[in-house]
Short mmCIF file of C-alpha atoms and ligand atoms in Angstrom, two decimals:
data_model
loop_
_atom_site.label_atom_id
_atom_site.label_comp_id
_atom_site.label_asym_id
_atom_site.label_seq_id
_atom_site.Cartn_x
_atom_site.Cartn_y
_atom_site.Cartn_z
CA MET A 1 0.00 0.00 0.00
CA SER A 2 1.16 3.55 -0.75
CA PHE A 3 -0.34 6.99 -1.30
CA LYS A 4 -0.94 5.92 -4.89
CA ASN A 5 -3.62 3.46 -3.72
CA TYR A 6 -6.06 6.24 -2.79
CA TRP A 7 -8.61 8.34 -4.69
CA TYR A 8 -7.70 11.97 -5.37
CA VAL A 9 -9.60 14.80 -7.01
CA VAL A 10 -7.89 15.81 -10.25
CA ALA A 11 -10.54 18.11 -11.72
CA GLU A 12 -14.08 19.35 -11.48
CA ALA A 13 -16.33 17.32 -13.80
CA LYS A 14 -17.27 20.45 -15.78
CA GLN A 15 -13.60 20.90 -16.75
CA ILE A 16 -13.49 17.62 -18.69
CA SER A 17 -15.02 17.95 -22.13
CA ALA A 18 -15.16 16.03 -25.39
CA LYS A 19 -13.53 19.00 -27.13
CA LYS A 20 -10.22 19.57 -25.44
CA PRO A 21 -7.92 17.29 -23.40
CA PHE A 22 -7.36 18.33 -19.78
CA ARG A 23 -3.96 18.18 -18.14
CA ALA A 24 -3.52 17.37 -14.44
CA GLU A 25 -0.73 16.35 -12.10
CA LEU A 26 -0.96 13.97 -9.15
CA LEU A 27 1.84 12.58 -6.94
CA GLY A 28 4.32 13.61 -9.61
CA GLU A 29 2.41 11.69 -12.33
CA TRP A 30 1.37 13.66 -15.42
CA LEU A 31 -2.20 12.93 -16.46
CA VAL A 32 -4.37 13.70 -19.45
CA LEU A 33 -8.14 13.37 -19.15
CA PHE A 34 -10.82 13.46 -21.80
CA ARG A 35 -14.47 12.58 -22.21
CA ASN A 36 -14.49 9.45 -24.35
CA ASP A 37 -16.99 8.13 -26.91
CA GLU A 38 -19.06 6.58 -24.10
CA GLY A 39 -19.35 9.96 -22.30
CA SER A 40 -17.30 8.72 -19.37
CA ILE A 41 -13.82 9.99 -18.52
CA THR A 42 -10.53 8.40 -19.51
CA ALA A 43 -7.44 9.26 -17.45
CA MET A 44 -4.07 8.19 -18.83
CA ARG A 45 -0.41 9.12 -18.60
CA ASP A 46 0.27 12.37 -20.42
CA ARG A 47 2.91 10.83 -22.66
CA CYS A 48 2.63 9.47 -26.17
CA LEU A 49 4.08 5.95 -26.48
CA HIS A 50 5.62 6.86 -29.83
CA ARG A 51 8.06 9.74 -29.22
CA SER A 52 7.09 11.05 -25.77
CA VAL A 53 5.03 14.11 -26.60
CA LYS A 54 2.41 15.44 -24.18
CA LEU A 55 -0.94 14.04 -25.27
CA SER A 56 -2.73 16.87 -23.44
CA GLU A 57 -1.67 19.16 -26.27
CA GLY A 58 -3.27 16.91 -28.87
CA ARG A 59 -6.94 16.89 -29.92
CA ILE A 60 -10.05 14.83 -29.33
CA GLU A 61 -11.71 13.19 -32.34
CA ASN A 62 -15.02 11.43 -31.72
CA GLY A 63 -14.14 10.61 -28.14
CA GLN A 64 -10.59 9.45 -28.93
CA LEU A 65 -7.34 11.29 -28.31
CA ARG A 66 -5.02 12.17 -31.21
CA CYS A 67 -1.34 12.96 -30.55
CA MET A 68 -0.25 16.25 -32.09
CA TYR A 69 3.13 14.95 -33.37
CA HIS A 70 2.54 11.97 -35.71
CA GLY A 71 -1.14 11.45 -35.06
CA TRP A 72 -1.29 8.20 -33.09
CA LEU A 73 -4.87 7.81 -31.88
CA TYR A 74 -5.83 6.50 -28.41
CA ASN A 75 -9.25 5.14 -27.49
CA LYS A 76 -11.08 5.14 -24.13
CA ASP A 77 -8.86 2.32 -22.85
CA ALA A 78 -5.64 4.21 -23.80
CA GLN A 79 -5.14 1.70 -26.58
CA VAL A 80 -3.57 2.91 -29.85
CA VAL A 81 -6.22 2.37 -32.52
CA ASN A 82 -4.72 4.23 -35.44
CA ILE A 83 -1.24 5.14 -36.72
CA PRO A 84 -1.67 7.45 -39.74
CA SER A 85 1.63 6.44 -41.40
CA GLU A 86 0.35 2.84 -41.46
CA GLY A 87 -2.83 3.90 -43.25
CA SER A 88 -6.38 4.09 -42.01
CA GLY A 89 -7.81 1.42 -39.76
CA VAL A 90 -6.45 -0.40 -36.74
CA PRO A 91 -2.66 -0.86 -36.78
CA LYS A 92 -1.27 -4.36 -37.02
CA GLY A 93 1.55 -5.54 -34.82
CA PRO A 94 2.01 -5.36 -31.05
CA CYS A 95 -0.76 -4.26 -28.71
CA ARG A 96 0.12 -0.69 -27.77
CA LYS A 97 -1.54 0.52 -24.60
CA ALA A 98 -0.56 3.53 -22.49
CA PRO A 99 -0.83 3.51 -18.68
CA ARG A 100 -4.44 4.23 -17.80
CA PHE A 101 -5.92 4.92 -14.37
CA HIS A 102 -9.16 4.30 -12.46
CA VAL A 103 -11.64 7.19 -12.59
CA ARG A 104 -14.76 8.06 -10.60
CA GLU A 105 -17.03 11.01 -11.30
CA VAL A 106 -18.85 11.90 -8.07
CA ASP A 107 -20.63 15.08 -6.90
CA GLY A 108 -19.18 17.18 -9.71
CA LEU A 109 -15.62 16.04 -8.98
CA VAL A 110 -13.32 13.72 -10.94
CA PHE A 111 -11.30 11.32 -8.81
CA VAL A 112 -8.36 9.23 -10.00
CA CYS A 113 -6.53 6.33 -8.36
CA LEU A 114 -3.06 5.69 -9.78
CA ALA A 115 -2.63 2.15 -8.42
CA GLU A 116 -4.13 -1.08 -9.72
CA THR A 117 -5.98 -1.77 -6.44
CA PRO A 118 -7.60 1.17 -4.61
CA THR A 119 -7.44 0.85 -0.81
CA LEU A 120 -10.94 2.30 -0.43
CA ALA A 121 -13.69 1.20 -2.78
CA GLU A 122 -15.02 4.73 -3.29
CA PRO A 123 -13.80 8.33 -2.82
CA PHE A 124 -14.72 10.38 0.27
CA ARG A 125 -17.88 12.43 -0.31
CA SER A 126 -18.79 15.78 1.22
CA SER A 127 -21.68 15.54 3.70
CA HIS A 128 -25.02 16.81 2.37
CA TYR A 129 -23.63 17.80 -1.04
CA ALA A 130 -26.66 18.59 -3.24
CA GLY A 131 -28.99 17.68 -0.36
CA LYS A 132 -32.45 19.25 -0.19
CA GLY A 133 -32.25 22.49 1.80
CA TRP A 134 -28.47 22.54 1.52
CA ALA A 135 -26.09 24.51 -0.69
CA THR A 136 -22.39 24.15 -1.44
CA VAL A 137 -19.74 26.69 -2.40
CA ARG A 138 -16.70 24.98 -3.87
CA LEU A 139 -13.30 26.71 -3.68
CA VAL A 140 -10.05 25.52 -5.27
CA ASN A 141 -6.69 26.79 -4.04
CA ARG A 142 -3.05 25.87 -4.61
CA PHE A 143 -1.04 25.76 -1.38
CA LYS A 144 2.76 25.94 -1.38
CA ASN A 145 3.11 23.21 1.22
CA ASN A 146 2.64 19.45 1.55
CA VAL A 147 -0.56 17.54 2.29
CA THR A 148 0.31 16.78 5.92
CA ASN A 149 0.77 20.42 6.86
CA CYS A 150 -2.33 21.45 4.93
CA VAL A 151 -4.64 18.92 6.59
CA GLU A 152 -3.22 19.78 10.01
CA ASN A 153 -4.00 23.43 9.38
CA PHE A 154 -7.58 22.66 8.33
CA VAL A 155 -8.36 20.99 11.68
CA ASP A 156 -6.21 23.24 13.84
CA VAL A 157 -8.21 25.46 16.14
CA PRO A 158 -5.49 27.34 18.10
CA HIS A 159 -4.24 29.13 14.97
CA THR A 160 -7.67 30.49 14.11
CA THR A 161 -7.60 33.16 16.79
CA PHE A 162 -4.15 34.30 15.61
CA VAL A 163 -4.41 34.00 11.84
CA HIS A 164 -8.13 34.69 11.42
CA PRO A 165 -9.25 37.02 14.25
CA LYS A 166 -12.35 39.06 13.43
CA ILE A 167 -13.32 37.06 10.36
CA PHE A 168 -13.35 33.56 11.89
CA ARG A 169 -12.76 33.22 15.62
CA ASP A 170 -11.84 35.87 18.20
CA PRO A 171 -9.48 35.01 21.09
CA GLU A 172 -11.67 34.87 24.20
CA GLY A 173 -9.85 32.43 26.46
CA HIS A 174 -12.79 30.06 26.95
CA LEU A 175 -12.05 26.71 28.53
CA VAL A 176 -12.97 24.08 25.95
CA ARG A 177 -12.88 20.30 26.37
CA LEU A 178 -11.61 18.17 23.48
CA GLU A 179 -12.37 14.48 23.14
CA MET A 180 -10.02 12.93 20.62
CA GLU A 181 -10.01 9.55 18.97
CA ARG A 182 -7.87 7.72 16.41
CA LYS A 183 -9.63 4.79 14.79
CA ASP A 184 -9.80 3.06 11.38
CA GLY A 185 -7.43 5.46 9.64
CA SER A 186 -9.35 8.50 10.92
CA VAL A 187 -8.92 11.04 13.70
CA LYS A 188 -11.94 12.69 15.28
CA VAL A 189 -12.10 15.56 17.76
CA VAL A 190 -15.30 16.64 19.49
CA TYR A 191 -15.21 20.12 21.05
CA GLN A 192 -17.40 20.75 24.06
CA ASN A 193 -18.58 24.02 25.63
CA GLU A 194 -17.53 26.03 22.60
CA LYS A 195 -19.30 29.37 22.29
CA HIS A 196 -16.94 31.76 20.56
CA LYS A 197 -17.97 34.76 18.63
CA LEU A 198 -17.53 33.49 15.10
CA GLY A 199 -16.14 36.55 13.41
CA LEU A 200 -18.23 38.69 11.11
CA PHE A 201 -21.24 36.38 11.11
CA SER A 202 -21.67 35.67 14.80
CA TRP A 203 -24.78 37.88 14.84
CA PHE A 204 -26.33 35.52 12.31
CA LEU A 205 -24.90 32.10 13.18
CA ASN A 206 -24.94 32.39 16.94
CA PRO A 207 -26.80 35.57 17.93
CA LYS A 208 -27.28 34.63 21.60
CA ASN A 209 -23.71 33.43 22.04
CA GLU A 210 -24.85 29.93 22.96
CA THR A 211 -22.82 26.76 23.02
CA TYR A 212 -22.63 25.15 19.61
CA GLU A 213 -21.58 21.70 18.43
CA HIS A 214 -18.24 21.40 16.68
CA ILE A 215 -16.57 18.23 15.38
CA ASP A 216 -13.34 18.01 13.35
CA SER A 217 -12.15 14.88 11.62
CA PHE A 218 -9.39 13.62 9.36
CA HIS A 219 -9.83 10.65 7.03
CA GLN A 220 -6.97 8.76 5.46
CA PRO A 221 -5.02 9.87 3.60
CA ASN A 222 -5.95 13.47 2.78
CA VAL A 223 -9.47 14.58 3.74
CA THR A 224 -10.61 16.82 6.58
CA ALA A 225 -14.18 17.50 7.60
CA VAL A 226 -15.25 20.24 10.00
CA GLU A 227 -18.83 20.50 11.16
CA TYR A 228 -20.69 23.12 13.15
CA HIS A 229 -24.26 22.90 14.37
CA PHE A 230 -25.89 26.05 15.75
CA GLY A 231 -29.11 24.98 17.43
CA SER A 232 -31.25 22.75 15.25
CA SER A 233 -31.62 25.04 12.25
CA LYS A 234 -28.15 26.18 11.14
CA HIS A 235 -25.45 23.77 9.99
CA PHE A 236 -22.12 24.37 8.34
CA TYR A 237 -19.68 21.77 6.98
CA ILE A 238 -16.21 22.35 5.56
CA THR A 239 -14.81 19.38 3.64
CA SER A 240 -11.31 19.72 2.23
CA GLN A 241 -9.68 17.31 -0.18
CA SER A 242 -5.92 18.00 -0.21
CA ILE A 243 -4.33 16.72 -3.38
CA PRO A 244 -0.60 15.99 -3.51
CA ILE A 245 0.76 17.56 -6.69
CA THR A 246 4.42 17.50 -5.65
CA ASP A 247 6.19 17.34 -2.27
CA THR A 248 5.77 21.08 -1.83
CA GLU A 249 2.52 21.80 -3.64
CA THR A 250 -1.03 20.80 -2.71
CA LEU A 251 -4.21 21.56 -4.58
CA VAL A 252 -7.12 21.88 -2.19
CA TYR A 253 -10.79 21.46 -3.10
CA THR A 254 -12.87 22.96 -0.31
CA ASP A 255 -16.62 22.37 -0.11
CA LEU A 256 -18.45 24.81 2.14
CA THR A 257 -21.81 23.11 2.58
CA TYR A 258 -24.49 24.81 4.66
CA SER A 259 -28.10 24.81 5.64
CA PHE A 260 -29.41 28.09 7.07
CA GLY A 261 -33.14 27.53 6.60
CA LEU A 262 -34.78 30.34 4.63
CA PHE A 263 -31.45 32.13 4.31
CA THR A 264 -29.71 29.28 2.48
CA PRO A 265 -30.17 30.68 -1.05
CA LEU A 266 -29.12 34.18 0.03
CA ALA A 267 -25.95 33.18 1.83
CA ARG A 268 -23.89 31.99 -1.16
CA TYR A 269 -22.12 35.30 -1.82
CA PHE A 270 -21.12 35.77 1.83
CA VAL A 271 -20.05 32.15 2.34
CA ARG A 272 -17.80 32.36 -0.72
CA LYS A 273 -16.33 35.73 0.26
CA LEU A 274 -15.66 34.79 3.85
CA GLY A 275 -14.41 31.28 3.01
CA GLN A 276 -11.92 32.61 0.49
CA ALA A 277 -10.77 35.37 2.88
CA VAL A 278 -9.95 32.72 5.53
CA ILE A 279 -8.17 30.52 2.98
CA ASP A 280 -6.15 33.49 1.70
CA GLN A 281 -4.73 33.92 5.20
CA ASP A 282 -3.88 30.20 5.42
CA LEU A 283 -2.17 30.32 2.00
CA VAL A 284 0.25 32.90 3.41
CA ILE A 285 1.05 31.10 6.67
CA LEU A 286 1.46 27.69 4.98
CA LYS A 287 3.82 29.12 2.35
CA ASN A 288 5.85 30.67 5.15
CA GLN A 289 5.94 27.30 6.96
CA MET A 290 7.17 25.31 3.93
CA GLU A 291 9.89 27.86 3.14
CA THR A 292 11.13 27.54 6.72
CA ILE A 293 10.97 23.72 6.67
CA GLN A 294 13.08 23.71 3.51
CA LYS A 295 15.68 25.90 5.22
CA TYR A 296 15.55 24.12 8.63
CA PRO A 297 14.06 20.62 8.32
CA ASP A 298 14.03 20.04 12.10
CA ALA A 299 11.32 18.02 13.87
CA PHE A 300 8.24 19.88 15.16
CA GLN A 301 7.56 20.39 18.85
CA ASN A 302 4.11 19.73 20.27
CA SER A 303 1.80 20.97 22.97
CA PRO A 304 -1.08 18.78 24.29
CA VAL A 305 -3.56 20.13 21.74
CA ASP A 306 -1.29 18.94 18.94
CA LEU A 307 -2.01 15.31 19.76
CA MET A 308 -4.53 15.19 16.93
CA HIS A 309 -1.79 16.32 14.53
CA VAL A 310 0.55 13.67 15.90
CA TRP A 311 -2.15 11.07 15.18
CA ILE A 312 -2.66 12.44 11.66
CA GLU A 313 1.10 12.16 11.13
CA SER A 314 1.04 8.57 12.45
CA ILE A 315 -1.60 7.65 9.87
CA ARG A 316 0.29 9.28 7.01
CA ASP A 317 3.59 7.79 8.20
CA ALA A 318 2.01 4.31 8.19
CA ILE A 319 0.92 4.73 4.57
CA GLU A 320 4.37 6.05 3.66
CA ALA A 321 5.86 2.90 5.24
CA GLY A 322 3.58 0.70 3.12
CA LYS A 323 1.24 -0.22 6.00
CA ASP A 324 -2.52 -0.03 6.38
CA PRO A 325 -3.29 2.72 8.96
CA ARG A 326 -6.51 0.91 9.91
CA ASP A 327 -4.23 -1.58 11.69
CA LEU A 328 -2.90 1.09 14.09
CA PRO A 329 -4.21 0.63 17.64
CA GLU A 330 -7.30 2.64 18.56
CA LYS A 331 -6.62 5.57 20.86
CA GLN A 332 -8.72 8.00 22.90
CA HIS A 333 -7.73 11.04 24.90
CA ALA A 334 -9.43 14.09 26.41
CA ILE A 335 -7.89 17.47 27.23
CA GLU A 336 -8.98 21.01 28.13
CA ILE A 337 -7.55 24.03 26.38
CA ARG A 338 -8.12 27.77 26.38
CA ILE A 339 -8.94 29.41 23.07
S1 FES B 401 4.96 11.31 -30.59
FE1 FES B 401 2.88 10.94 -30.55
S2 FES B 401 2.48 10.22 -32.51
FE2 FES B 401 4.62 10.49 -32.54
FE1 FE2 B 402 -6.85 28.60 9.00
#
């Protein structure tokens, strides 16, 4: 098992057409995607078998992909079905097939698994995506850092009062209890007694400053899910899929999925604006962090609240070592922190 055995988002479904090939990169692999003659998506290595030209710069003809150099034509299975210099029709001789990868099209996203056998049967799906009474704003951002540091940031509460005061969470010094668990390749943290002013929209989300429900979770190898429940009528989920492009670059697909009753249709503009403003601040701090790691690659130090990050690292380290993180022993721990 390795990171290649998992599903990763490589595009939004609307980006893959039958007109133009789409280029993507994942774990250092170059990919070309196109909508084939069956209307489904083919994902293959972005390299022509003939003389190593990028197929993503070729063209699509009736759901098949034509290389721009000498015109070799690839079908939905990445099989060469025509070589113009050999005349029309299917070429004789050896079976020529380029590396082709598993694809799933789910909830408007295109997932690819690079390995023969995916560890998980299906990709992780955002809670309540396209549900009745729910809406989703999808944001895509390129972070100059690796997946581990990105996912840690997305479920890290202590930084929010420093990096995102006013717009996300103000420092108020409340005593909050955290119940943490590592199980089945996931880490879950339940926050209790949380009642912060939530930035600009506290007056709307939590007007009486009451305790709200808050759960953060990480799911192997690259997904984080944050959920807030304000009373019984307002719910907000943040699901982030962190995609490893290279060791220092991560493409993050963030779904902000919410249900605010009658206000749901009106909230889209504000959710997008505020969500992107928070991410813009994280882009800066994560770029700073990776630059410093490259200069001084020393081990991190931890405080008690970082235990969840240590568990996330243990899961990712297990995969890196070729092990199944679901075999790690289950762990539980509770702490109190001031935020
Ligand atoms: S390099 Fe693609 S057809 Fe020659
Ligand atoms: Fe943040």
